[in-house]
mmCIF file of C-alpha atoms in Angstrom:
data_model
loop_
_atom_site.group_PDB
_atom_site.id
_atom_site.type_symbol
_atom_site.label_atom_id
_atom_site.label_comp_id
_atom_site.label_asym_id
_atom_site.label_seq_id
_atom_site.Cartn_x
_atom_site.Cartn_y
_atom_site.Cartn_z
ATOM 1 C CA UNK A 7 123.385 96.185 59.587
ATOM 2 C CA UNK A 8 124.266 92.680 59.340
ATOM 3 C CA UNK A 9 121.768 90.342 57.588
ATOM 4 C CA UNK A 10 119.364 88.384 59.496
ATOM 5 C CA UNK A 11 121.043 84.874 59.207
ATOM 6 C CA UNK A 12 124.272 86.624 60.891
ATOM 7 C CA UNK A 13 122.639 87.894 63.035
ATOM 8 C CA UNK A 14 120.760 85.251 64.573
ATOM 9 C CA UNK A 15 124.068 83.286 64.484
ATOM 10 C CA UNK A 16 125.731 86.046 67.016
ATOM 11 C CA UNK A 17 122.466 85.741 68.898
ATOM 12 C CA UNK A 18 122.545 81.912 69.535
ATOM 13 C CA UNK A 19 126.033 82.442 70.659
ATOM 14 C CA UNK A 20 125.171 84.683 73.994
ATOM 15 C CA UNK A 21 122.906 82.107 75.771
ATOM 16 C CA UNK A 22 124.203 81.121 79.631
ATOM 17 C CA UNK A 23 125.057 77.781 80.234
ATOM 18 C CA UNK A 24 121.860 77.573 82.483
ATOM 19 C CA UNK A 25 118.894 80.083 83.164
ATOM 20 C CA UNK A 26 119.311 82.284 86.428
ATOM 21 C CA UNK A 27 118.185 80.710 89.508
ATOM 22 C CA UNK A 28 116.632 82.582 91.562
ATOM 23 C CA UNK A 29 117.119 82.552 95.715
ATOM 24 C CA UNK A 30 115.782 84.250 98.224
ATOM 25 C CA UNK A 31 117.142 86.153 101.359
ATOM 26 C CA UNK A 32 120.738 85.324 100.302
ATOM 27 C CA UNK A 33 121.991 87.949 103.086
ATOM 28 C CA UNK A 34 120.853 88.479 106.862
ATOM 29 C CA UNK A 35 119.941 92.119 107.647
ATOM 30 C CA UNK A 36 123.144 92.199 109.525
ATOM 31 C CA UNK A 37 125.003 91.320 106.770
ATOM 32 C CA UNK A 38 123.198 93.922 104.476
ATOM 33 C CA UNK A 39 123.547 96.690 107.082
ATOM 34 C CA UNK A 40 127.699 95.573 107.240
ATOM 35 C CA UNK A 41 127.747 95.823 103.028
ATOM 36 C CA UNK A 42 125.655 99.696 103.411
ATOM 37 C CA UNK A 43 128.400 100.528 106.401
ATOM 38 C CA UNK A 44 131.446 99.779 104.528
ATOM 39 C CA UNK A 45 129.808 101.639 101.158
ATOM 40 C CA UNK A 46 128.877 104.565 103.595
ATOM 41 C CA UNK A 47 131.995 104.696 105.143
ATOM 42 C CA UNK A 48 134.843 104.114 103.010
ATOM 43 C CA UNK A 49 135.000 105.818 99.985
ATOM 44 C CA UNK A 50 133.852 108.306 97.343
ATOM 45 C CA UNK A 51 132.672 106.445 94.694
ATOM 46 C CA UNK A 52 133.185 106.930 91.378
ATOM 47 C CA UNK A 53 130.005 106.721 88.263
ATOM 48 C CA UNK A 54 130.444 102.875 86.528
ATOM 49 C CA UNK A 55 130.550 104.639 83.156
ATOM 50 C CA UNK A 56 133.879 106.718 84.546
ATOM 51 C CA UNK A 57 135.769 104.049 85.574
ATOM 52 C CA UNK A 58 135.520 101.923 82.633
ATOM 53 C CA UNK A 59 134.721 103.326 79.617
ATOM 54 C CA UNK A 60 137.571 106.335 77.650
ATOM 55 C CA UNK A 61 134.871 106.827 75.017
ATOM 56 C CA UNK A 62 131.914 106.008 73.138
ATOM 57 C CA UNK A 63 133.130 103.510 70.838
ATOM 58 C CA UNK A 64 134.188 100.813 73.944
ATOM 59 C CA UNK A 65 130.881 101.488 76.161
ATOM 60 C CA UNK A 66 128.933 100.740 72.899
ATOM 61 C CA UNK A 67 131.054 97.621 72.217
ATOM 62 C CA UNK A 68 129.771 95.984 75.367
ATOM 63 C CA UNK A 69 126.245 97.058 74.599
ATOM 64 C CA UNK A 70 123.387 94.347 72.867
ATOM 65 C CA UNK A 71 123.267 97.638 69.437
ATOM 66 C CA UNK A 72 120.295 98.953 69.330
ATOM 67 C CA UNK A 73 121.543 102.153 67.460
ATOM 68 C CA UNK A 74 120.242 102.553 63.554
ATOM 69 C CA UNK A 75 122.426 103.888 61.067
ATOM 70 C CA UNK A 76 122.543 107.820 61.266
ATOM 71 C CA UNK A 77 121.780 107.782 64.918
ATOM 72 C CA UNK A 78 125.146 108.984 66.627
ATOM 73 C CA UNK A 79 125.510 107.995 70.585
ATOM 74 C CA UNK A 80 127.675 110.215 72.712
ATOM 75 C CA UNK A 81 128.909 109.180 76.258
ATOM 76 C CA UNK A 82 126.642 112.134 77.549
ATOM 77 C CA UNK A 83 123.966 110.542 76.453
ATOM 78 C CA UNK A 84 124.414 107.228 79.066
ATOM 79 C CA UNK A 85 125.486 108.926 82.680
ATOM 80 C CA UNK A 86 123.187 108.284 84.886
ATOM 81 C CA UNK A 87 123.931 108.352 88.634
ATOM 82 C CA UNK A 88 124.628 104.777 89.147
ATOM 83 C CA UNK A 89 128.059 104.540 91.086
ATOM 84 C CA UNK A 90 130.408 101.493 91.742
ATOM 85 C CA UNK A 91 132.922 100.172 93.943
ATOM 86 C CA UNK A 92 134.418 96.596 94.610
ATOM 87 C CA UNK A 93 134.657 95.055 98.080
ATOM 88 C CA UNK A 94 136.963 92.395 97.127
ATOM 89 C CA UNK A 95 139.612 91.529 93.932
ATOM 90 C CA UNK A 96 141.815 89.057 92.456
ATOM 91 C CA UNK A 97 140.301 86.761 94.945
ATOM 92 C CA UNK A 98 141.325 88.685 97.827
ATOM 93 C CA UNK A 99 138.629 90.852 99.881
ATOM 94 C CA UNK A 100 139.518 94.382 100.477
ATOM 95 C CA UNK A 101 137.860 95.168 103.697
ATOM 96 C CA UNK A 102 138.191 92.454 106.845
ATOM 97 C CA UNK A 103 134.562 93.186 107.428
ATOM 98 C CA UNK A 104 133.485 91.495 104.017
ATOM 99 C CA UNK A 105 135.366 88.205 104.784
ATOM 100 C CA UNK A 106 132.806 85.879 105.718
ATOM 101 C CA UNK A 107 130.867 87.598 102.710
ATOM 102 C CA UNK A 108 133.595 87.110 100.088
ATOM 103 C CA UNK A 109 134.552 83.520 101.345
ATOM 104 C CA UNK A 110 130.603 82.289 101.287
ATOM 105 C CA UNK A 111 130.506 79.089 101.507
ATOM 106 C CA UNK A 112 126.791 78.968 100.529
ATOM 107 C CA UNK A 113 127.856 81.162 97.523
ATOM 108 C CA UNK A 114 130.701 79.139 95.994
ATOM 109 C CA UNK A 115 127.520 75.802 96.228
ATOM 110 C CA UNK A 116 125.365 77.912 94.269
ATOM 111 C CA UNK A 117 128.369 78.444 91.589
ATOM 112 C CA UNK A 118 129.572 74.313 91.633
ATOM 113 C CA UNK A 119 125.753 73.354 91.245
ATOM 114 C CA UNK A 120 124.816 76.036 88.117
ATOM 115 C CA UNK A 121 127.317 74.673 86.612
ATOM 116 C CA UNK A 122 127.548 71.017 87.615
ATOM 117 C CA UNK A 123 131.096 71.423 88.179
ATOM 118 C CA UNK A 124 133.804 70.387 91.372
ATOM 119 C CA UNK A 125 135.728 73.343 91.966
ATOM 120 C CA UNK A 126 135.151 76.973 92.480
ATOM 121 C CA UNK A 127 136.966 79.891 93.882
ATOM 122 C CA UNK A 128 135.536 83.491 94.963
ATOM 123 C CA UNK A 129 137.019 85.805 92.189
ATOM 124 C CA UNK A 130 135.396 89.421 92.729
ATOM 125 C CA UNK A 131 132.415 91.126 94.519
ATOM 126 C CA UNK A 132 131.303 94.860 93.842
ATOM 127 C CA UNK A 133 128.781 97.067 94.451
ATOM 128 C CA UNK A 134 126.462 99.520 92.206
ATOM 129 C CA UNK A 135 124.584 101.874 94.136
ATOM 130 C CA UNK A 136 122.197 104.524 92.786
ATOM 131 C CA UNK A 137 118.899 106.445 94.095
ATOM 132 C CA UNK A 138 116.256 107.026 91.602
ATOM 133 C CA UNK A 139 117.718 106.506 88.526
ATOM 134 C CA UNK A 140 116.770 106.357 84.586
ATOM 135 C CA UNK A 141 118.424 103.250 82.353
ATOM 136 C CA UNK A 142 119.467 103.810 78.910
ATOM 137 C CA UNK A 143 121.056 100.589 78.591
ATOM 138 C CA UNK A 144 119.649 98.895 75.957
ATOM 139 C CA UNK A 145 121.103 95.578 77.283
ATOM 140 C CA UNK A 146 124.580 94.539 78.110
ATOM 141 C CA UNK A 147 126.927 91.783 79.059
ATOM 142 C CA UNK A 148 129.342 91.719 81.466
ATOM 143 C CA UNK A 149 132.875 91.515 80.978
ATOM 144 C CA UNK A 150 134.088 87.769 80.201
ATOM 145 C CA UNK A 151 137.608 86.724 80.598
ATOM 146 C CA UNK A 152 139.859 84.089 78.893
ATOM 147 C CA UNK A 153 142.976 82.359 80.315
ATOM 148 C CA UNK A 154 145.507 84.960 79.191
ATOM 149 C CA UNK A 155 143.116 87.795 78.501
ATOM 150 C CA UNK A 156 141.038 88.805 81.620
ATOM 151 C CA UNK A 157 138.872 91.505 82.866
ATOM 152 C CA UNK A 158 141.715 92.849 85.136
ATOM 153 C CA UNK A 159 145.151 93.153 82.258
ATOM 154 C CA UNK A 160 142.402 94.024 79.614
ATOM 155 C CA UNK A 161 140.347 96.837 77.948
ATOM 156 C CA UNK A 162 136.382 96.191 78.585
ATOM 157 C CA UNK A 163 135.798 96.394 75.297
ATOM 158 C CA UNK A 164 137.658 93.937 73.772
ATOM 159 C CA UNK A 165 136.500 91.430 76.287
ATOM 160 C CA UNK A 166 132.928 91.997 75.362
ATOM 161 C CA UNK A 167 133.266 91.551 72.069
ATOM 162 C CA UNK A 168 135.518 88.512 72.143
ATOM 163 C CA UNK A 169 132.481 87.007 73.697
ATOM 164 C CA UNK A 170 130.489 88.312 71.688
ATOM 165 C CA UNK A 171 132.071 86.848 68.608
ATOM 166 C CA UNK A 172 131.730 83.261 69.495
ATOM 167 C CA UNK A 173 135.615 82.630 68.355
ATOM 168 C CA UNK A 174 137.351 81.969 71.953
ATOM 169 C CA UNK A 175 134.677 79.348 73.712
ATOM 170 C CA UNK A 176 137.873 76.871 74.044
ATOM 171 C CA UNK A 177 139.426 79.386 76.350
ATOM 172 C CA UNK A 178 136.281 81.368 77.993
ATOM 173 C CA UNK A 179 136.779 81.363 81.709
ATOM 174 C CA UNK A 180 133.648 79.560 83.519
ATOM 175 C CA UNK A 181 131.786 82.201 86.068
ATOM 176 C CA UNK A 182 129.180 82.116 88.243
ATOM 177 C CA UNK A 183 127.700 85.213 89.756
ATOM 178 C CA UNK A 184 124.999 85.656 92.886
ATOM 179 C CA UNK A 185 123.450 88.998 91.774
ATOM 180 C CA UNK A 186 121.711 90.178 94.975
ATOM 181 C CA UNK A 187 119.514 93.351 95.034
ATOM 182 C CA UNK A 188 117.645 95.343 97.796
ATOM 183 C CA UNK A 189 115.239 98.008 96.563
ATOM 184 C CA UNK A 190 112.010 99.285 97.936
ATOM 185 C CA UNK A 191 110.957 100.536 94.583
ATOM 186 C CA UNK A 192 107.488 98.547 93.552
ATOM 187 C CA UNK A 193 108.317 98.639 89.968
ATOM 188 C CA UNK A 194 112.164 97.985 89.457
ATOM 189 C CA UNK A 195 113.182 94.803 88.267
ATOM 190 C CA UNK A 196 115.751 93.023 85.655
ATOM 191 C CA UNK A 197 115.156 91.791 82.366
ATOM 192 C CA UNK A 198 117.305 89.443 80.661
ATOM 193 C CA UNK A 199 117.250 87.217 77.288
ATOM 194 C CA UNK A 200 118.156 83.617 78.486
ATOM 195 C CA UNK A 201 117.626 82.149 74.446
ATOM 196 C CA UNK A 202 119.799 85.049 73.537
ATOM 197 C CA UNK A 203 118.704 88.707 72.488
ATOM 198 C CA UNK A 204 116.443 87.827 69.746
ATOM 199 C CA UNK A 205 114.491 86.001 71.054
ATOM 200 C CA UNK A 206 112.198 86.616 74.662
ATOM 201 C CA UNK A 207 112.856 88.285 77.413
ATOM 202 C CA UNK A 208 112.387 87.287 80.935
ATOM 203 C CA UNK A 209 112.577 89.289 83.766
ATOM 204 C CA UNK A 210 112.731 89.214 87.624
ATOM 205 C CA UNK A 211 109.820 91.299 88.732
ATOM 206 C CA UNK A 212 109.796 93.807 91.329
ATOM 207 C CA UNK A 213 109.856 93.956 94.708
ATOM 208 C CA UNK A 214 113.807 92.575 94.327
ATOM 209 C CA UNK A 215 114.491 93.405 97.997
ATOM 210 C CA UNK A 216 116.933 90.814 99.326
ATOM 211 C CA UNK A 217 116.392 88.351 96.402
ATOM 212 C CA UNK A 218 119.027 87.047 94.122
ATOM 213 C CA UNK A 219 119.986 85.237 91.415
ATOM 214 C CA UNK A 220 122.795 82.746 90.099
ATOM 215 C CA UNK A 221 123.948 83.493 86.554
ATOM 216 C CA UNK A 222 126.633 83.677 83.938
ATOM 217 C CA UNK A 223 126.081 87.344 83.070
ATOM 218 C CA UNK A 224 128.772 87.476 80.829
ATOM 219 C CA UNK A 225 126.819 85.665 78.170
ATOM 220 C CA UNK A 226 123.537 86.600 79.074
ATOM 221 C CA UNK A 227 122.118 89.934 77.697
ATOM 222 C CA UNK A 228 120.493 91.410 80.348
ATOM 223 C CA UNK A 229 119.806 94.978 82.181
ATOM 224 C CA UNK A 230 118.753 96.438 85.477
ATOM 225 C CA UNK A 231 115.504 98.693 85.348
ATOM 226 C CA UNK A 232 115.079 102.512 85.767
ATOM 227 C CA UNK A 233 113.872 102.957 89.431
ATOM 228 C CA UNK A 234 112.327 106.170 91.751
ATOM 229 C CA UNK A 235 110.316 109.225 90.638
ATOM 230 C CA UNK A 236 110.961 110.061 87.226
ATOM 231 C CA UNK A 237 111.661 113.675 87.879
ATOM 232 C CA UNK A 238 114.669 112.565 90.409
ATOM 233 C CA UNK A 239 116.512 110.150 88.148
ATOM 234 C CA UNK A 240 119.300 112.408 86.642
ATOM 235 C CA UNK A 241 120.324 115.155 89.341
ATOM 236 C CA UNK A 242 121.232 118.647 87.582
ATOM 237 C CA UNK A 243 125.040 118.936 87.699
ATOM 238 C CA UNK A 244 125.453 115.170 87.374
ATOM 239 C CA UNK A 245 128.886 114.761 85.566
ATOM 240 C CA UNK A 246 131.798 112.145 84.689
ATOM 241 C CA UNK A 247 133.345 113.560 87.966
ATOM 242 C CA UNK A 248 130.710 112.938 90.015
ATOM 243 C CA UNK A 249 130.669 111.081 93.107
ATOM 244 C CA UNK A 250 128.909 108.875 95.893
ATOM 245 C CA UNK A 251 129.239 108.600 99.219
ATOM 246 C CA UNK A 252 127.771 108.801 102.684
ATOM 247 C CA UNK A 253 126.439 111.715 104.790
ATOM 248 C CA UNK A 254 129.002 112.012 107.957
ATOM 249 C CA UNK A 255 127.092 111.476 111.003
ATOM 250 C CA UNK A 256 123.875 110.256 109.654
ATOM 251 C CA UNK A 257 124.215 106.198 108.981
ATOM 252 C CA UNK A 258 121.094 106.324 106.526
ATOM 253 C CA UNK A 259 122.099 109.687 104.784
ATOM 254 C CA UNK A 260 124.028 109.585 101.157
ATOM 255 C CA UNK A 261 125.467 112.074 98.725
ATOM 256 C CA UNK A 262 125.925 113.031 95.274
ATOM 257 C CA UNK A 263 128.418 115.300 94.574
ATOM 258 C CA UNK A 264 130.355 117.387 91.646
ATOM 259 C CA UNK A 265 133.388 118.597 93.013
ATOM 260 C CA UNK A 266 132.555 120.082 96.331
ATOM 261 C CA UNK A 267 129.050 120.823 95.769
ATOM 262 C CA UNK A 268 126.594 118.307 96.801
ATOM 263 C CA UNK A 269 123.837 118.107 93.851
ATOM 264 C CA UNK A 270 121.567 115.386 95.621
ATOM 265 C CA UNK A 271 120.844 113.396 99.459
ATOM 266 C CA UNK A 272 119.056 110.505 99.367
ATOM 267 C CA UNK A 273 117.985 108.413 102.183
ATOM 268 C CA UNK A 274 118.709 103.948 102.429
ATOM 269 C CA UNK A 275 115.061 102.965 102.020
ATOM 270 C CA UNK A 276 115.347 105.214 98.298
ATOM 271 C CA UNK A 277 118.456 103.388 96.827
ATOM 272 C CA UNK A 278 118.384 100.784 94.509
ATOM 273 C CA UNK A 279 121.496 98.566 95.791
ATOM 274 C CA UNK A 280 123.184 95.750 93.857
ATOM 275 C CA UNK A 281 125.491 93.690 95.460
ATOM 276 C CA UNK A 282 127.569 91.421 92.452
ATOM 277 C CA UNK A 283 129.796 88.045 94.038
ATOM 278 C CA UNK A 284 131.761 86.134 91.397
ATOM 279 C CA UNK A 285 133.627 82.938 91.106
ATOM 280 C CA UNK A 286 135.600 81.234 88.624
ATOM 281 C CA UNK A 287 134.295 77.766 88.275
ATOM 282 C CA UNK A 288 136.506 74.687 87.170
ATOM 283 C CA UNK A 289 134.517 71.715 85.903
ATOM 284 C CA UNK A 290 137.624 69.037 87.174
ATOM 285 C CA UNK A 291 140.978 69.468 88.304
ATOM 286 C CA UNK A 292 142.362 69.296 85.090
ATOM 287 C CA UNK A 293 140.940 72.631 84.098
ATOM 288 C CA UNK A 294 141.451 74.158 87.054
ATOM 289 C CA UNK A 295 145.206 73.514 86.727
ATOM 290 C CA UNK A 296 145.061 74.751 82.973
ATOM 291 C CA UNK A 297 143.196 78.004 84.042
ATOM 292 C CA UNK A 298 146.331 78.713 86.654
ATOM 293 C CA UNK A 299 149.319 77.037 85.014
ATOM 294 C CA UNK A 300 149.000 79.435 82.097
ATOM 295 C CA UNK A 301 150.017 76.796 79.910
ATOM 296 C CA UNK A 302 147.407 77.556 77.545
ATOM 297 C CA UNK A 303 146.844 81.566 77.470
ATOM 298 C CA UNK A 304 145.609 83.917 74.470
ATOM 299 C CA UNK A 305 147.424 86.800 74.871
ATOM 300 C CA UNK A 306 146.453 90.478 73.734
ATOM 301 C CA UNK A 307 148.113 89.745 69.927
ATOM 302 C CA UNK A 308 146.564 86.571 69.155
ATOM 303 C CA UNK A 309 143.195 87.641 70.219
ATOM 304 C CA UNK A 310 143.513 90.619 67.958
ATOM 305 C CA UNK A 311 144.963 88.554 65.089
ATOM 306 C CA UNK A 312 141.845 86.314 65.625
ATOM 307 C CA UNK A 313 139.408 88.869 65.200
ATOM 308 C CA UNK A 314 141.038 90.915 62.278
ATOM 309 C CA UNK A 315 140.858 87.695 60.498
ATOM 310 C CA UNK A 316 137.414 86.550 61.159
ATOM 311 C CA UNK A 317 136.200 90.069 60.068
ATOM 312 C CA UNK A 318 138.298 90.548 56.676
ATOM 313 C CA UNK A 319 137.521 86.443 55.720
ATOM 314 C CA UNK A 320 133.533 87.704 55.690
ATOM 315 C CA UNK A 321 134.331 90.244 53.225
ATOM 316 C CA UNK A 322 134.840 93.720 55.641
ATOM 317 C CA UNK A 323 137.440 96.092 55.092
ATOM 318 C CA UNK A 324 139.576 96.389 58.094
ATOM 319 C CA UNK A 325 142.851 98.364 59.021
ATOM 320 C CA UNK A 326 145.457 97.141 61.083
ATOM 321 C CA UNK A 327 145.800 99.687 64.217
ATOM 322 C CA UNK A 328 148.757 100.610 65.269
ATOM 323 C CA UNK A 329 147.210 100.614 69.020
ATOM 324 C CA UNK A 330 144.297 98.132 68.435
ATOM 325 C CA UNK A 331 143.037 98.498 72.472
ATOM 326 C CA UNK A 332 142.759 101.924 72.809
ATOM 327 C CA UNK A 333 142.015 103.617 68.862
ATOM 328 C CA UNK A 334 138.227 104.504 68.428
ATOM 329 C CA UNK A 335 138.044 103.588 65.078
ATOM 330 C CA UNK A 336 139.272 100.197 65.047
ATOM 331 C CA UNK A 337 136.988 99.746 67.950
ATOM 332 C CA UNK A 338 133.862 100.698 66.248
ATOM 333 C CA UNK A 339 134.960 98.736 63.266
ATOM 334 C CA UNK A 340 135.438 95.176 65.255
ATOM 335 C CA UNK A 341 131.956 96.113 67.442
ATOM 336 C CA UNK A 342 130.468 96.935 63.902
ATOM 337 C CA UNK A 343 131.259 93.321 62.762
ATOM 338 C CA UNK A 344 129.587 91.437 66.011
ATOM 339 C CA UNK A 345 126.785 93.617 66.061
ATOM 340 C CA UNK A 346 123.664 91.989 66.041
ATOM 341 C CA UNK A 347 120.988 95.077 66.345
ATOM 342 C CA UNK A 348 119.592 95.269 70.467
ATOM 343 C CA UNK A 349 116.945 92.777 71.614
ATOM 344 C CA UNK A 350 114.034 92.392 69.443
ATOM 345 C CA UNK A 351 112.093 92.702 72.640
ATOM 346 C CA UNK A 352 111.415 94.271 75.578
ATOM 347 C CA UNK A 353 108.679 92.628 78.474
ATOM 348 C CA UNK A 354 105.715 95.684 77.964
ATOM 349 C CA UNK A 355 105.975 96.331 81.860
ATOM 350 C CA UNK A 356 109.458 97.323 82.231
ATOM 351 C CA UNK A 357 110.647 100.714 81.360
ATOM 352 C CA UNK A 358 112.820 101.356 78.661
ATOM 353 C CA UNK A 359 114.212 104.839 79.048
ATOM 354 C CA UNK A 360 115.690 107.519 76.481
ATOM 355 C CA UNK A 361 118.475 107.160 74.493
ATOM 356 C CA UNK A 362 116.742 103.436 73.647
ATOM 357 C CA UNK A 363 113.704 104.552 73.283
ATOM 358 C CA UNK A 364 114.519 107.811 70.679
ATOM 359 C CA UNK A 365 117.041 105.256 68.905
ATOM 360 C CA UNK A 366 114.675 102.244 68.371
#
């Protein structure tokens, strides 16, 4: 464990440049029946922890800690059926139906005005969708990209902690996300740590259903809350293969399935839906040409260089990996160094579900 002026000095680090705003009704119930269409419609969807995470060592690396020493996590321990998909990418929608959506005019305001800047462009928008579900997320960021080293050419991981670390602020990308939810659930809500992780929590109280807010998540600890009867929140034969979709023929009828058995229906009014829109922000044109020229770019070596020699120049033994973004060990080493414990906190309303609670 790191001592307690280090670790305070990681926590100032992950404040957002401005608390989340909150807004209200950010989508018609048109345009949230065309979002629950193209989920229903298109796609098995695959669990978030499947499609981003090859083992323990880089989920844990994007999580707030939380773990004591001799307590030993395991991926098991973290799926829960909470399932993702992205409607648009790279700045480029992936189903016509999401266009006005993607392009939102009203969106890419709220982005300019959190962050007082001139330009913004839509970057990404995804989905999570779940029914009732437990959260053993002790508090995460999302992934934060740098000119040269971005979400999309890079492991999660070593995003995360880059952020994390304080070290790459001169080439942190400026986002802006509208985080929208729409769940019936009278208890679900979000907690998040605007002052950074040791100090308070806040938290967006429940019902969330067609309310939003404006953030930079990716330096704002936060976490969605458990939601839906206990006794439904992890469906026996739940697995890393499991998938999402809807129910041919019925337009309010979903699935959960493991292979071709189906292990769980749901119906709309019992999911917990998330609907994330993104933009990259540019305070002038000046930095907006720098952020697409590439004329000043970390790549995937000096970012690695950066943080092998922040960690050795505080005294830690560190090897040299011969494949630094994909070897365990190095991994738990570098998130071992940034590590600042979990939240001190949690708001006494919201539930905080096992692993957390067996680890704290």
């Amino acid at each position: 464990m790191l001592d307690e002026n280090r670790r305070q000095f990681l926590s100032n680090i992950l404040q957002p440049v401005a608390p989340p705003r909150e807004i209200d009704k950010p989508f018609t119930e048109e345009q949230k029946r065309r979002l629950l269409d193209v989920v229903h419609d298109k796609g098995e969807w695959k669990l978030i922890l499947a499609q981003h995470f090859p083992n323990v060592e880089a989920l844990l690396a994007t999580f707030a800690g939380g773990f004591p020493e001799g307590f030993t996590p395991t991926l098991d321990m973290f799926i829960t059926p909470t399932f993702r998909g992205f409607l648009a990418n790279y700045s480029t929608v992936l189903y016509p139906e999401m266009h006005d959506l993607f392009y939102n005019e009203a969106f890419l305001g709220h982005a300019k005005s959190y962050w007082n800047a001139e330009y913004a462009k839509p970057q990404m928008m995804l989905f999570n969708i779940n029914g009732p579900c437990a959260n053993s997320d002790p508090g995460h960021l999302d992934t934060p990209s740098f000119r040269g080293v971005r979400y999309e050419n890079s492991p999660t991981w070593l995003c995360s902690v880059m952020g994390r670390s304080g070290l790459f602020s001169d080439y942190l990308i400026k986002m802006a996300q509208v985080i929208t939810w729409f769940s019936h659930d009278p208890n679900s809500g979000f907690t998040y740590w605007p002052k950074g992780p040791l100090a308070r929590p806040e938290r967006v109280k429940a019902p969330i259903y067609n309310r939003a807010v404006v953030v930079q998540n990716e330096m704002l600890v936060h976490r969605g809350e458990a939601n839906g009867p206990v006794e439904r929140r992890r469906p026996a034969g739940l697995a890393f293969e499991s998938v999402f979709t809807g129910d041919p023929g019925d337009r309010d009828g979903w699935l959960v399935k493991t292979g071709d058995k189906v292990i769980e229906r749901y119906r709309t009014d019992e999911l917990r839906f998330l609907v994330h829109w993104s933009a990259e922000v540019f305070s002038d044109f000046d930095e907006l040409k720098k952020n697409m020229d590439g004329s000043d770019s970390l790549t995937h070596e000096q970012a690695i260089d950066t943080l092998i020699k922040d960690v050795r120049s505080r005294g830690y033994q560190i090897e040299t990996p011969t494949d630094p973004l994909n070897d365990p060990a190095f991994i738990r080493a570098i998130n071992a160094a940034y590590d600042f414990g979990g939240p001190a906190e949690y708001p006494e309303e919201a539930t905080v579900d096992a692993p957390l609670a067996a680890a704290a």
